[in-house]
Amino acid sequence: MTVAEKLIEFIQKNRRVLVTVFIVIVVGLVGSLVGLTVREKLITRAFIQLDEFEQRHLALAGNINADGEEQPDVDALLGELEAFAAGNSRFPAARAHAIRASVFQEQQRWALARQAWLDAANAAPQTYFAPVALWNAAVAAEESGDPDAAIALHARIVQDHESAFFIAARSQFSIGRLEESRGGTDAAIAAYQSLVGKWPQDTHADFAQSRIIVLSY
């Protein structure tokens, strides 16, 4: 028998199995296409909602205050953002947490702002947004009078996001600055030296080198 004849005989003997396999493949492909379409629609809807949240935040921004006065519109926005973040993941959730954090900062509720920025970083840890969110969390920690937490957050940026050198170098400098402000001269010098060693071309390396000279004499 020729190869063609053997193939025809195989198909005839196994046609039911082959038809079943073909149907399964087709159903799987259709299901995948449907799933992708639904997912794309959900993502599009999520970003539309986020744009609406940001517009509401901008409209309220001038009226958000830090005196503890009740502001129903602001509280409603915060509640909706929290619910949205809980129902989404990755970048949409990160953006929602970031808007929450911005509101808390405007209210000078620094502990809540720090946590919201942390939530944003944790929601999208592999994106460019994560080190930015961690930086803002460190700023909020410093504003709340917690230098230990601020240093830990800056150290996390340096350790986990070294490739984002424009932020990592600033965080390394901030570690030195914070250590210096609380009298940790040796720790400050070590932090500045690490900056000079890792990012010698960064503008903060020049500042770090000048601080090393001042603190060493």
PDB file of N, CA, C and O in Angstrom, residues 139-213:
ATOM      1  N   VAL A 139       7.441  58.708  51.197  1.00  0.00           N
ATOM      2  CA  VAL A 139       7.208  60.129  51.493  1.00  0.00           C
ATOM      3  C   VAL A 139       6.117  60.262  52.554  1.00  0.00           C
ATOM      4  O   VAL A 139       6.238  61.049  53.506  1.00  0.00           O
ATOM      5  N   ALA A 140       5.040  59.485  52.402  1.00  0.00           N
ATOM      6  CA  ALA A 140       3.944  59.532  53.377  1.00  0.00           C
ATOM      7  C   ALA A 140       4.418  59.062  54.746  1.00  0.00           C
ATOM      8  O   ALA A 140       4.027  59.631  55.784  1.00  0.00           O
ATOM      9  N   ALA A 141       5.271  58.038  54.771  1.00  0.00           N
ATOM     10  CA  ALA A 141       5.807  57.553  56.051  1.00  0.00           C
ATOM     11  C   ALA A 141       6.647  58.633  56.724  1.00  0.00           C
ATOM     12  O   ALA A 141       6.558  58.845  57.942  1.00  0.00           O
ATOM     13  N   GLU A 142       7.448  59.335  55.933  1.00  0.00           N
ATOM     14  CA  GLU A 142       8.273  60.409  56.494  1.00  0.00           C
ATOM     15  C   GLU A 142       7.397  61.547  57.009  1.00  0.00           C
ATOM     16  O   GLU A 142       7.656  62.105  58.080  1.00  0.00           O
ATOM     17  N   GLU A 143       6.351  61.870  56.260  1.00  0.00           N
ATOM     18  CA  GLU A 143       5.443  62.937  56.683  1.00  0.00           C
ATOM     19  C   GLU A 143       4.730  62.591  57.986  1.00  0.00           C
ATOM     20  O   GLU A 143       4.399  63.475  58.777  1.00  0.00           O
ATOM     21  N   SER A 144       4.492  61.311  58.195  1.00  0.00           N
ATOM     22  CA  SER A 144       3.803  60.882  59.416  1.00  0.00           C
ATOM     23  C   SER A 144       4.757  60.749  60.601  1.00  0.00           C
ATOM     24  O   SER A 144       4.339  60.359  61.698  1.00  0.00           O
ATOM     25  N   GLY A 145       6.043  61.038  60.375  1.00  0.00           N
ATOM     26  CA  GLY A 145       7.010  60.976  61.463  1.00  0.00           C
ATOM     27  C   GLY A 145       7.525  59.594  61.751  1.00  0.00           C
ATOM     28  O   GLY A 145       7.864  59.282  62.904  1.00  0.00           O
ATOM     29  N   ASP A 146       7.611  58.742  60.717  1.00  0.00           N
ATOM     30  CA  ASP A 146       8.076  57.364  60.896  1.00  0.00           C
ATOM     31  C   ASP A 146       9.287  57.125  59.988  1.00  0.00           C
ATOM     32  O   ASP A 146       9.168  56.497  58.925  1.00  0.00           O
ATOM     33  N   PRO A 147      10.476  57.601  60.394  1.00  0.00           N
ATOM     34  CA  PRO A 147      11.657  57.444  59.539  1.00  0.00           C
ATOM     35  C   PRO A 147      12.056  55.987  59.311  1.00  0.00           C
ATOM     36  O   PRO A 147      12.589  55.654  58.254  1.00  0.00           O
ATOM     37  N   ASP A 148      11.797  55.126  60.295  1.00  0.00           N
ATOM     38  CA  ASP A 148      12.135  53.705  60.119  1.00  0.00           C
ATOM     39  C   ASP A 148      11.366  53.106  58.947  1.00  0.00           C
ATOM     40  O   ASP A 148      11.934  52.388  58.113  1.00  0.00           O
ATOM     41  N   ALA A 149      10.068  53.407  58.878  1.00  0.00           N
ATOM     42  CA  ALA A 149       9.249  52.891  57.776  1.00  0.00           C
ATOM     43  C   ALA A 149       9.686  53.503  56.454  1.00  0.00           C
ATOM     44  O   ALA A 149       9.732  52.816  55.422  1.00  0.00           O
ATOM     45  N   ALA A 150      10.023  54.787  56.475  1.00  0.00           N
ATOM     46  CA  ALA A 150      10.470  55.454  55.246  1.00  0.00           C
ATOM     47  C   ALA A 150      11.753  54.824  54.728  1.00  0.00           C
ATOM     48  O   ALA A 150      11.892  54.549  53.524  1.00  0.00           O
ATOM     49  N   ILE A 151      12.710  54.585  55.619  1.00  0.00           N
ATOM     50  CA  ILE A 151      13.972  53.957  55.218  1.00  0.00           C
ATOM     51  C   ILE A 151      13.725  52.562  54.664  1.00  0.00           C
ATOM     52  O   ILE A 151      14.307  52.166  53.645  1.00  0.00           O
ATOM     53  N   ALA A 152      12.846  51.803  55.328  1.00  0.00           N
ATOM     54  CA  ALA A 152      12.546  50.438  54.869  1.00  0.00           C
ATOM     55  C   ALA A 152      11.935  50.448  53.471  1.00  0.00           C
ATOM     56  O   ALA A 152      12.252  49.589  52.627  1.00  0.00           O
ATOM     57  N   LEU A 153      11.073  51.411  53.196  1.00  0.00           N
ATOM     58  CA  LEU A 153      10.441  51.504  51.880  1.00  0.00           C
ATOM     59  C   LEU A 153      11.446  51.920  50.812  1.00  0.00           C
ATOM     60  O   LEU A 153      11.446  51.381  49.696  1.00  0.00           O
ATOM     61  N   HIS A 154      12.323  52.867  51.139  1.00  0.00           N
ATOM     62  CA  HIS A 154      13.363  53.252  50.188  1.00  0.00           C
ATOM     63  C   HIS A 154      14.309  52.063  49.928  1.00  0.00           C
ATOM     64  O   HIS A 154      14.741  51.845  48.789  1.00  0.00           O
ATOM     65  N   ALA A 155      14.607  51.303  50.973  1.00  0.00           N
ATOM     66  CA  ALA A 155      15.469  50.131  50.807  1.00  0.00           C
ATOM     67  C   ALA A 155      14.797  49.091  49.911  1.00  0.00           C
ATOM     68  O   ALA A 155      15.467  48.403  49.117  1.00  0.00           O
ATOM     69  N   ARG A 156      13.493  48.977  50.014  1.00  0.00           N
ATOM     70  CA  ARG A 156      12.757  48.042  49.157  1.00  0.00           C
ATOM     71  C   ARG A 156      12.853  48.462  47.686  1.00  0.00           C
ATOM     72  O   ARG A 156      13.004  47.615  46.803  1.00  0.00           O
ATOM     73  N   ILE A 157      12.785  49.750  47.441  1.00  0.00           N
ATOM     74  CA  ILE A 157      12.926  50.240  46.069  1.00  0.00           C
ATOM     75  C   ILE A 157      14.303  49.877  45.523  1.00  0.00           C
ATOM     76  O   ILE A 157      14.446  49.369  44.405  1.00  0.00           O
ATOM     77  N   VAL A 158      15.338  50.146  46.324  1.00  0.00           N
ATOM     78  CA  VAL A 158      16.706  49.864  45.890  1.00  0.00           C
ATOM     79  C   VAL A 158      16.896  48.373  45.622  1.00  0.00           C
ATOM     80  O   VAL A 158      17.541  47.978  44.649  1.00  0.00           O
ATOM     81  N   GLN A 159      16.327  47.546  46.481  1.00  0.00           N
ATOM     82  CA  GLN A 159      16.511  46.097  46.353  1.00  0.00           C
ATOM     83  C   GLN A 159      15.691  45.500  45.211  1.00  0.00           C
ATOM     84  O   GLN A 159      16.200  44.685  44.428  1.00  0.00           O
ATOM     85  N   ASP A 160      14.432  45.908  45.109  1.00  0.00           N
ATOM     86  CA  ASP A 160      13.522  45.263  44.153  1.00  0.00           C
ATOM     87  C   ASP A 160      13.431  45.969  42.805  1.00  0.00           C
ATOM     88  O   ASP A 160      12.963  45.380  41.831  1.00  0.00           O
ATOM     89  N   HIS A 161      13.853  47.232  42.756  1.00  0.00           N
ATOM     90  CA  HIS A 161      13.659  48.003  41.512  1.00  0.00           C
ATOM     91  C   HIS A 161      14.931  48.763  41.140  1.00  0.00           C
ATOM     92  O   HIS A 161      14.878  49.927  40.741  1.00  0.00           O
ATOM     93  N   GLU A 162      16.046  48.092  41.258  1.00  0.00           N
ATOM     94  CA  GLU A 162      17.326  48.728  40.944  1.00  0.00           C
ATOM     95  C   GLU A 162      17.387  49.183  39.492  1.00  0.00           C
ATOM     96  O   GLU A 162      18.057  50.165  39.162  1.00  0.00           O
ATOM     97  N   SER A 163      16.682  48.468  38.601  1.00  0.00           N
ATOM     98  CA  SER A 163      16.701  48.833  37.185  1.00  0.00           C
ATOM     99  C   SER A 163      16.041  50.198  36.943  1.00  0.00           C
ATOM    100  O   SER A 163      16.349  50.874  35.972  1.00  0.00           O
ATOM    101  N   ALA A 164      15.139  50.579  37.844  1.00  0.00           N
ATOM    102  CA  ALA A 164      14.528  51.912  37.749  1.00  0.00           C
ATOM    103  C   ALA A 164      15.461  52.900  38.444  1.00  0.00           C
ATOM    104  O   ALA A 164      15.152  53.488  39.483  1.00  0.00           O
ATOM    105  N   PHE A 165      16.648  53.069  37.840  1.00  0.00           N
ATOM    106  CA  PHE A 165      17.731  53.780  38.509  1.00  0.00           C
ATOM    107  C   PHE A 165      17.375  55.219  38.867  1.00  0.00           C
ATOM    108  O   PHE A 165      17.873  55.773  39.841  1.00  0.00           O
ATOM    109  N   PHE A 166      16.478  55.855  38.075  1.00  0.00           N
ATOM    110  CA  PHE A 166      16.135  57.252  38.345  1.00  0.00           C
ATOM    111  C   PHE A 166      15.410  57.392  39.676  1.00  0.00           C
ATOM    112  O   PHE A 166      15.459  58.460  40.302  1.00  0.00           O
ATOM    113  N   ILE A 167      14.723  56.317  40.120  1.00  0.00           N
ATOM    114  CA  ILE A 167      14.075  56.339  41.433  1.00  0.00           C
ATOM    115  C   ILE A 167      14.960  55.659  42.468  1.00  0.00           C
ATOM    116  O   ILE A 167      15.084  56.129  43.600  1.00  0.00           O
ATOM    117  N   ALA A 168      15.598  54.567  42.081  1.00  0.00           N
ATOM    118  CA  ALA A 168      16.428  53.818  43.025  1.00  0.00           C
ATOM    119  C   ALA A 168      17.567  54.679  43.575  1.00  0.00           C
ATOM    120  O   ALA A 168      17.873  54.632  44.773  1.00  0.00           O
ATOM    121  N   ALA A 169      18.201  55.470  42.713  1.00  0.00           N
ATOM    122  CA  ALA A 169      19.290  56.337  43.176  1.00  0.00           C
ATOM    123  C   ALA A 169      18.769  57.386  44.157  1.00  0.00           C
ATOM    124  O   ALA A 169      19.413  57.684  45.171  1.00  0.00           O
ATOM    125  N   ARG A 170      17.594  57.934  43.858  1.00  0.00           N
ATOM    126  CA  ARG A 170      17.003  58.924  44.769  1.00  0.00           C
ATOM    127  C   ARG A 170      16.662  58.272  46.110  1.00  0.00           C
ATOM    128  O   ARG A 170      16.826  58.885  47.167  1.00  0.00           O
ATOM    129  N   SER A 171      16.184  57.034  46.062  1.00  0.00           N
ATOM    130  CA  SER A 171      15.858  56.334  47.302  1.00  0.00           C
ATOM    131  C   SER A 171      17.111  56.068  48.127  1.00  0.00           C
ATOM    132  O   SER A 171      17.099  56.198  49.355  1.00  0.00           O
ATOM    133  N   GLN A 172      18.197  55.698  47.453  1.00  0.00           N
ATOM    134  CA  GLN A 172      19.449  55.451  48.172  1.00  0.00           C
ATOM    135  C   GLN A 172      19.940  56.734  48.841  1.00  0.00           C
ATOM    136  O   GLN A 172      20.408  56.725  49.985  1.00  0.00           O
ATOM    137  N   PHE A 173      19.808  57.849  48.132  1.00  0.00           N
ATOM    138  CA  PHE A 173      20.185  59.137  48.725  1.00  0.00           C
ATOM    139  C   PHE A 173      19.275  59.461  49.910  1.00  0.00           C
ATOM    140  O   PHE A 173      19.736  59.974  50.938  1.00  0.00           O
ATOM    141  N   SER A 174      17.975  59.166  49.769  1.00  0.00           N
ATOM    142  CA  SER A 174      17.025  59.449  50.849  1.00  0.00           C
ATOM    143  C   SER A 174      17.351  58.631  52.094  1.00  0.00           C
ATOM    144  O   SER A 174      17.161  59.113  53.224  1.00  0.00           O
ATOM    145  N   ILE A 175      17.833  57.412  51.903  1.00  0.00           N
ATOM    146  CA  ILE A 175      18.237  56.602  53.056  1.00  0.00           C
ATOM    147  C   ILE A 175      19.357  57.316  53.809  1.00  0.00           C
ATOM    148  O   ILE A 175      19.327  57.432  55.043  1.00  0.00           O
ATOM    149  N   GLY A 176      20.353  57.804  53.048  1.00  0.00           N
ATOM    150  CA  GLY A 176      21.437  58.544  53.691  1.00  0.00           C
ATOM    151  C   GLY A 176      20.941  59.802  54.384  1.00  0.00           C
ATOM    152  O   GLY A 176      21.349  60.109  55.514  1.00  0.00           O
ATOM    153  N   ARG A 177      20.060  60.527  53.714  1.00  0.00           N
ATOM    154  CA  ARG A 177      19.530  61.769  54.287  1.00  0.00           C
ATOM    155  C   ARG A 177      18.772  61.498  55.584  1.00  0.00           C
ATOM    156  O   ARG A 177      18.927  62.233  56.581  1.00  0.00           O
ATOM    157  N   LEU A 178      17.941  60.450  55.577  1.00  0.00           N
ATOM    158  CA  LEU A 178      17.155  60.126  56.766  1.00  0.00           C
ATOM    159  C   LEU A 178      18.045  59.644  57.908  1.00  0.00           C
ATOM    160  O   LEU A 178      17.825  59.998  59.077  1.00  0.00           O
ATOM    161  N   GLU A 179      19.038  58.833  57.575  1.00  0.00           N
ATOM    162  CA  GLU A 179      19.968  58.370  58.614  1.00  0.00           C
ATOM    163  C   GLU A 179      20.734  59.557  59.199  1.00  0.00           C
ATOM    164  O   GLU A 179      20.938  59.648  60.415  1.00  0.00           O
ATOM    165  N   GLU A 180      21.133  60.462  58.346  1.00  0.00           N
ATOM    166  CA  GLU A 180      21.864  61.645  58.798  1.00  0.00           C
ATOM    167  C   GLU A 180      21.007  62.515  59.697  1.00  0.00           C
ATOM    168  O   GLU A 180      21.481  63.040  60.716  1.00  0.00           O
ATOM    169  N   SER A 181      19.724  62.656  59.355  1.00  0.00           N
ATOM    170  CA  SER A 181      18.843  63.534  60.130  1.00  0.00           C
ATOM    171  C   SER A 181      18.594  63.027  61.542  1.00  0.00           C
ATOM    172  O   SER A 181      18.253  63.811  62.432  1.00  0.00           O
ATOM    173  N   ARG A 182      18.760  61.724  61.740  1.00  0.00           N
ATOM    174  CA  ARG A 182      18.553  61.194  63.094  1.00  0.00           C
ATOM    175  C   ARG A 182      19.862  60.814  63.776  1.00  0.00           C
ATOM    176  O   ARG A 182      19.877  60.047  64.744  1.00  0.00           O
ATOM    177  N   GLY A 183      20.958  61.343  63.246  1.00  0.00           N
ATOM    178  CA  GLY A 183      22.252  61.178  63.908  1.00  0.00           C
ATOM    179  C   GLY A 183      23.002  59.915  63.576  1.00  0.00           C
ATOM    180  O   GLY A 183      24.040  59.637  64.196  1.00  0.00           O
ATOM    181  N   GLY A 184      22.548  59.153  62.617  1.00  0.00           N
ATOM    182  CA  GLY A 184      23.240  57.917  62.236  1.00  0.00           C
ATOM    183  C   GLY A 184      24.325  58.196  61.207  1.00  0.00           C
ATOM    184  O   GLY A 184      24.194  57.840  60.023  1.00  0.00           O
ATOM    185  N   THR A 185      25.405  58.800  61.659  1.00  0.00           N
ATOM    186  CA  THR A 185      26.458  59.251  60.747  1.00  0.00           C
ATOM    187  C   THR A 185      27.062  58.096  59.943  1.00  0.00           C
ATOM    188  O   THR A 185      27.219  58.184  58.719  1.00  0.00           O
ATOM    189  N   ASP A 186      27.432  57.028  60.625  1.00  0.00           N
ATOM    190  CA  ASP A 186      28.055  55.890  59.930  1.00  0.00           C
ATOM    191  C   ASP A 186      27.100  55.271  58.912  1.00  0.00           C
ATOM    192  O   ASP A 186      27.500  54.931  57.796  1.00  0.00           O
ATOM    193  N   ALA A 187      25.832  55.124  59.315  1.00  0.00           N
ATOM    194  CA  ALA A 187      24.834  54.540  58.405  1.00  0.00           C
ATOM    195  C   ALA A 187      24.605  55.466  57.214  1.00  0.00           C
ATOM    196  O   ALA A 187      24.419  55.001  56.075  1.00  0.00           O
ATOM    197  N   ALA A 188      24.629  56.767  57.454  1.00  0.00           N
ATOM    198  CA  ALA A 188      24.437  57.731  56.370  1.00  0.00           C
ATOM    199  C   ALA A 188      25.592  57.650  55.376  1.00  0.00           C
ATOM    200  O   ALA A 188      25.382  57.624  54.154  1.00  0.00           O
ATOM    201  N   ILE A 189      26.828  57.631  55.898  1.00  0.00           N
ATOM    202  CA  ILE A 189      27.996  57.535  55.023  1.00  0.00           C
ATOM    203  C   ILE A 189      27.937  56.257  54.194  1.00  0.00           C
ATOM    204  O   ILE A 189      28.214  56.264  52.982  1.00  0.00           O
ATOM    205  N   ALA A 190      27.558  55.148  54.826  1.00  0.00           N
ATOM    206  CA  ALA A 190      27.468  53.873  54.109  1.00  0.00           C
ATOM    207  C   ALA A 190      26.430  53.952  52.989  1.00  0.00           C
ATOM    208  O   ALA A 190      26.643  53.424  51.887  1.00  0.00           O
ATOM    209  N   ALA A 191      25.305  54.609  53.272  1.00  0.00           N
ATOM    210  CA  ALA A 191      24.252  54.740  52.252  1.00  0.00           C
ATOM    211  C   ALA A 191      24.731  55.604  51.090  1.00  0.00           C
ATOM    212  O   ALA A 191      24.511  55.267  49.922  1.00  0.00           O
ATOM    213  N   TYR A 192      25.406  56.698  51.407  1.00  0.00           N
ATOM    214  CA  TYR A 192      25.921  57.580  50.355  1.00  0.00           C
ATOM    215  C   TYR A 192      26.995  56.867  49.526  1.00  0.00           C
ATOM    216  O   TYR A 192      27.045  57.003  48.296  1.00  0.00           O
ATOM    217  N   GLN A 193      27.855  56.110  50.190  1.00  0.00           N
ATOM    218  CA  GLN A 193      28.901  55.381  49.474  1.00  0.00           C
ATOM    219  C   GLN A 193      28.296  54.332  48.538  1.00  0.00           C
ATOM    220  O   GLN A 193      28.802  54.119  47.426  1.00  0.00           O
ATOM    221  N   SER A 194      27.219  53.707  48.993  1.00  0.00           N
ATOM    222  CA  SER A 194      26.539  52.731  48.138  1.00  0.00           C
ATOM    223  C   SER A 194      25.982  53.404  46.891  1.00  0.00           C
ATOM    224  O   SER A 194      26.059  52.857  45.787  1.00  0.00           O
ATOM    225  N   LEU A 195      25.439  54.593  47.058  1.00  0.00           N
ATOM    226  CA  LEU A 195      24.913  55.339  45.909  1.00  0.00           C
ATOM    227  C   LEU A 195      26.023  55.668  44.917  1.00  0.00           C
ATOM    228  O   LEU A 195      25.880  55.447  43.704  1.00  0.00           O
ATOM    229  N   VAL A 196      27.136  56.173  45.428  1.00  0.00           N
ATOM    230  CA  VAL A 196      28.259  56.526  44.550  1.00  0.00           C
ATOM    231  C   VAL A 196      28.780  55.290  43.823  1.00  0.00           C
ATOM    232  O   VAL A 196      29.145  55.352  42.647  1.00  0.00           O
ATOM    233  N   GLY A 197      28.807  54.159  44.520  1.00  0.00           N
ATOM    234  CA  GLY A 197      29.308  52.931  43.911  1.00  0.00           C
ATOM    235  C   GLY A 197      28.395  52.354  42.843  1.00  0.00           C
ATOM    236  O   GLY A 197      28.856  51.867  41.813  1.00  0.00           O
ATOM    237  N   LYS A 198      27.079  52.432  43.080  1.00  0.00           N
ATOM    238  CA  LYS A 198      26.123  51.833  42.143  1.00  0.00           C
ATOM    239  C   LYS A 198      25.765  52.740  40.980  1.00  0.00           C
ATOM    240  O   LYS A 198      25.580  52.289  39.852  1.00  0.00           O
ATOM    241  N   TRP A 199      25.613  54.023  41.258  1.00  0.00           N
ATOM    242  CA  TRP A 199      25.156  54.959  40.225  1.00  0.00           C
ATOM    243  C   TRP A 199      26.080  56.176  40.169  1.00  0.00           C
ATOM    244  O   TRP A 199      25.664  57.317  40.459  1.00  0.00           O
ATOM    245  N   PRO A 200      27.336  55.988  39.804  1.00  0.00           N
ATOM    246  CA  PRO A 200      28.294  57.096  39.826  1.00  0.00           C
ATOM    247  C   PRO A 200      27.957  58.229  38.862  1.00  0.00           C
ATOM    248  O   PRO A 200      28.399  59.363  39.074  1.00  0.00           O
ATOM    249  N   GLN A 201      27.176  57.930  37.819  1.00  0.00           N
ATOM    250  CA  GLN A 201      26.835  58.957  36.843  1.00  0.00           C
ATOM    251  C   GLN A 201      25.571  59.731  37.199  1.00  0.00           C
ATOM    252  O   GLN A 201      25.244  60.729  36.549  1.00  0.00           O
ATOM    253  N   ASP A 202      24.841  59.273  38.201  1.00  0.00           N
ATOM    254  CA  ASP A 202      23.597  59.943  38.580  1.00  0.00           C
ATOM    255  C   ASP A 202      23.913  61.269  39.273  1.00  0.00           C
ATOM    256  O   ASP A 202      24.918  61.402  39.983  1.00  0.00           O
ATOM    257  N   THR A 203      23.051  62.251  39.073  1.00  0.00           N
ATOM    258  CA  THR A 203      23.276  63.571  39.682  1.00  0.00           C
ATOM    259  C   THR A 203      23.324  63.502  41.206  1.00  0.00           C
ATOM    260  O   THR A 203      24.024  64.303  41.849  1.00  0.00           O
ATOM    261  N   HIS A 204      22.583  62.538  41.786  1.00  0.00           N
ATOM    262  CA  HIS A 204      22.579  62.416  43.244  1.00  0.00           C
ATOM    263  C   HIS A 204      23.913  61.898  43.765  1.00  0.00           C
ATOM    264  O   HIS A 204      24.211  62.049  44.960  1.00  0.00           O
ATOM    265  N   ALA A 205      24.719  61.274  42.901  1.00  0.00           N
ATOM    266  CA  ALA A 205      26.023  60.793  43.337  1.00  0.00           C
ATOM    267  C   ALA A 205      26.921  61.957  43.743  1.00  0.00           C
ATOM    268  O   ALA A 205      27.711  61.844  44.694  1.00  0.00           O
ATOM    269  N   ASP A 206      26.810  63.082  43.050  1.00  0.00           N
ATOM    270  CA  ASP A 206      27.601  64.262  43.408  1.00  0.00           C
ATOM    271  C   ASP A 206      27.200  64.794  44.787  1.00  0.00           C
ATOM    272  O   ASP A 206      28.058  65.147  45.611  1.00  0.00           O
ATOM    273  N   PHE A 207      25.896  64.837  45.024  1.00  0.00           N
ATOM    274  CA  PHE A 207      25.416  65.281  46.340  1.00  0.00           C
ATOM    275  C   PHE A 207      25.894  64.322  47.429  1.00  0.00           C
ATOM    276  O   PHE A 207      26.308  64.742  48.514  1.00  0.00           O
ATOM    277  N   ALA A 208      25.805  63.025  47.124  1.00  0.00           N
ATOM    278  CA  ALA A 208      26.216  62.003  48.096  1.00  0.00           C
ATOM    279  C   ALA A 208      27.704  62.145  48.420  1.00  0.00           C
ATOM    280  O   ALA A 208      28.108  62.048  49.589  1.00  0.00           O
ATOM    281  N   GLN A 209      28.504  62.376  47.392  1.00  0.00           N
ATOM    282  CA  GLN A 209      29.946  62.510  47.615  1.00  0.00           C
ATOM    283  C   GLN A 209      30.255  63.723  48.498  1.00  0.00           C
ATOM    284  O   GLN A 209      31.111  63.658  49.397  1.00  0.00           O
ATOM    285  N   SER A 210      29.530  64.814  48.270  1.00  0.00           N
ATOM    286  CA  SER A 210      29.760  66.003  49.115  1.00  0.00           C
ATOM    287  C   SER A 210      29.369  65.742  50.554  1.00  0.00           C
ATOM    288  O   SER A 210      30.034  66.227  51.485  1.00  0.00           O
ATOM    289  N   ARG A 211      28.299  64.971  50.780  1.00  0.00           N
ATOM    290  CA  ARG A 211      27.884  64.658  52.145  1.00  0.00           C
ATOM    291  C   ARG A 211      28.891  63.719  52.826  1.00  0.00           C
ATOM    292  O   ARG A 211      29.139  63.831  54.026  1.00  0.00           O
ATOM    293  N   ILE A 212      29.472  62.813  52.049  1.00  0.00           N
ATOM    294  CA  ILE A 212      30.496  61.917  52.609  1.00  0.00           C
ATOM    295  C   ILE A 212      31.680  62.730  53.129  1.00  0.00           C
ATOM    296  O   ILE A 212      32.189  62.494  54.216  1.00  0.00           O
ATOM    297  N   ILE A 213      32.072  63.723  52.332  1.00  0.00           N
ATOM    298  CA  ILE A 213      33.205  64.561  52.730  1.00  0.00           C
ATOM    299  C   ILE A 213      32.879  65.336  53.997  1.00  0.00           C
ATOM    300  O   ILE A 213      33.689  65.394  54.945  1.00  0.00           O
TER     301      ILE A 213
END
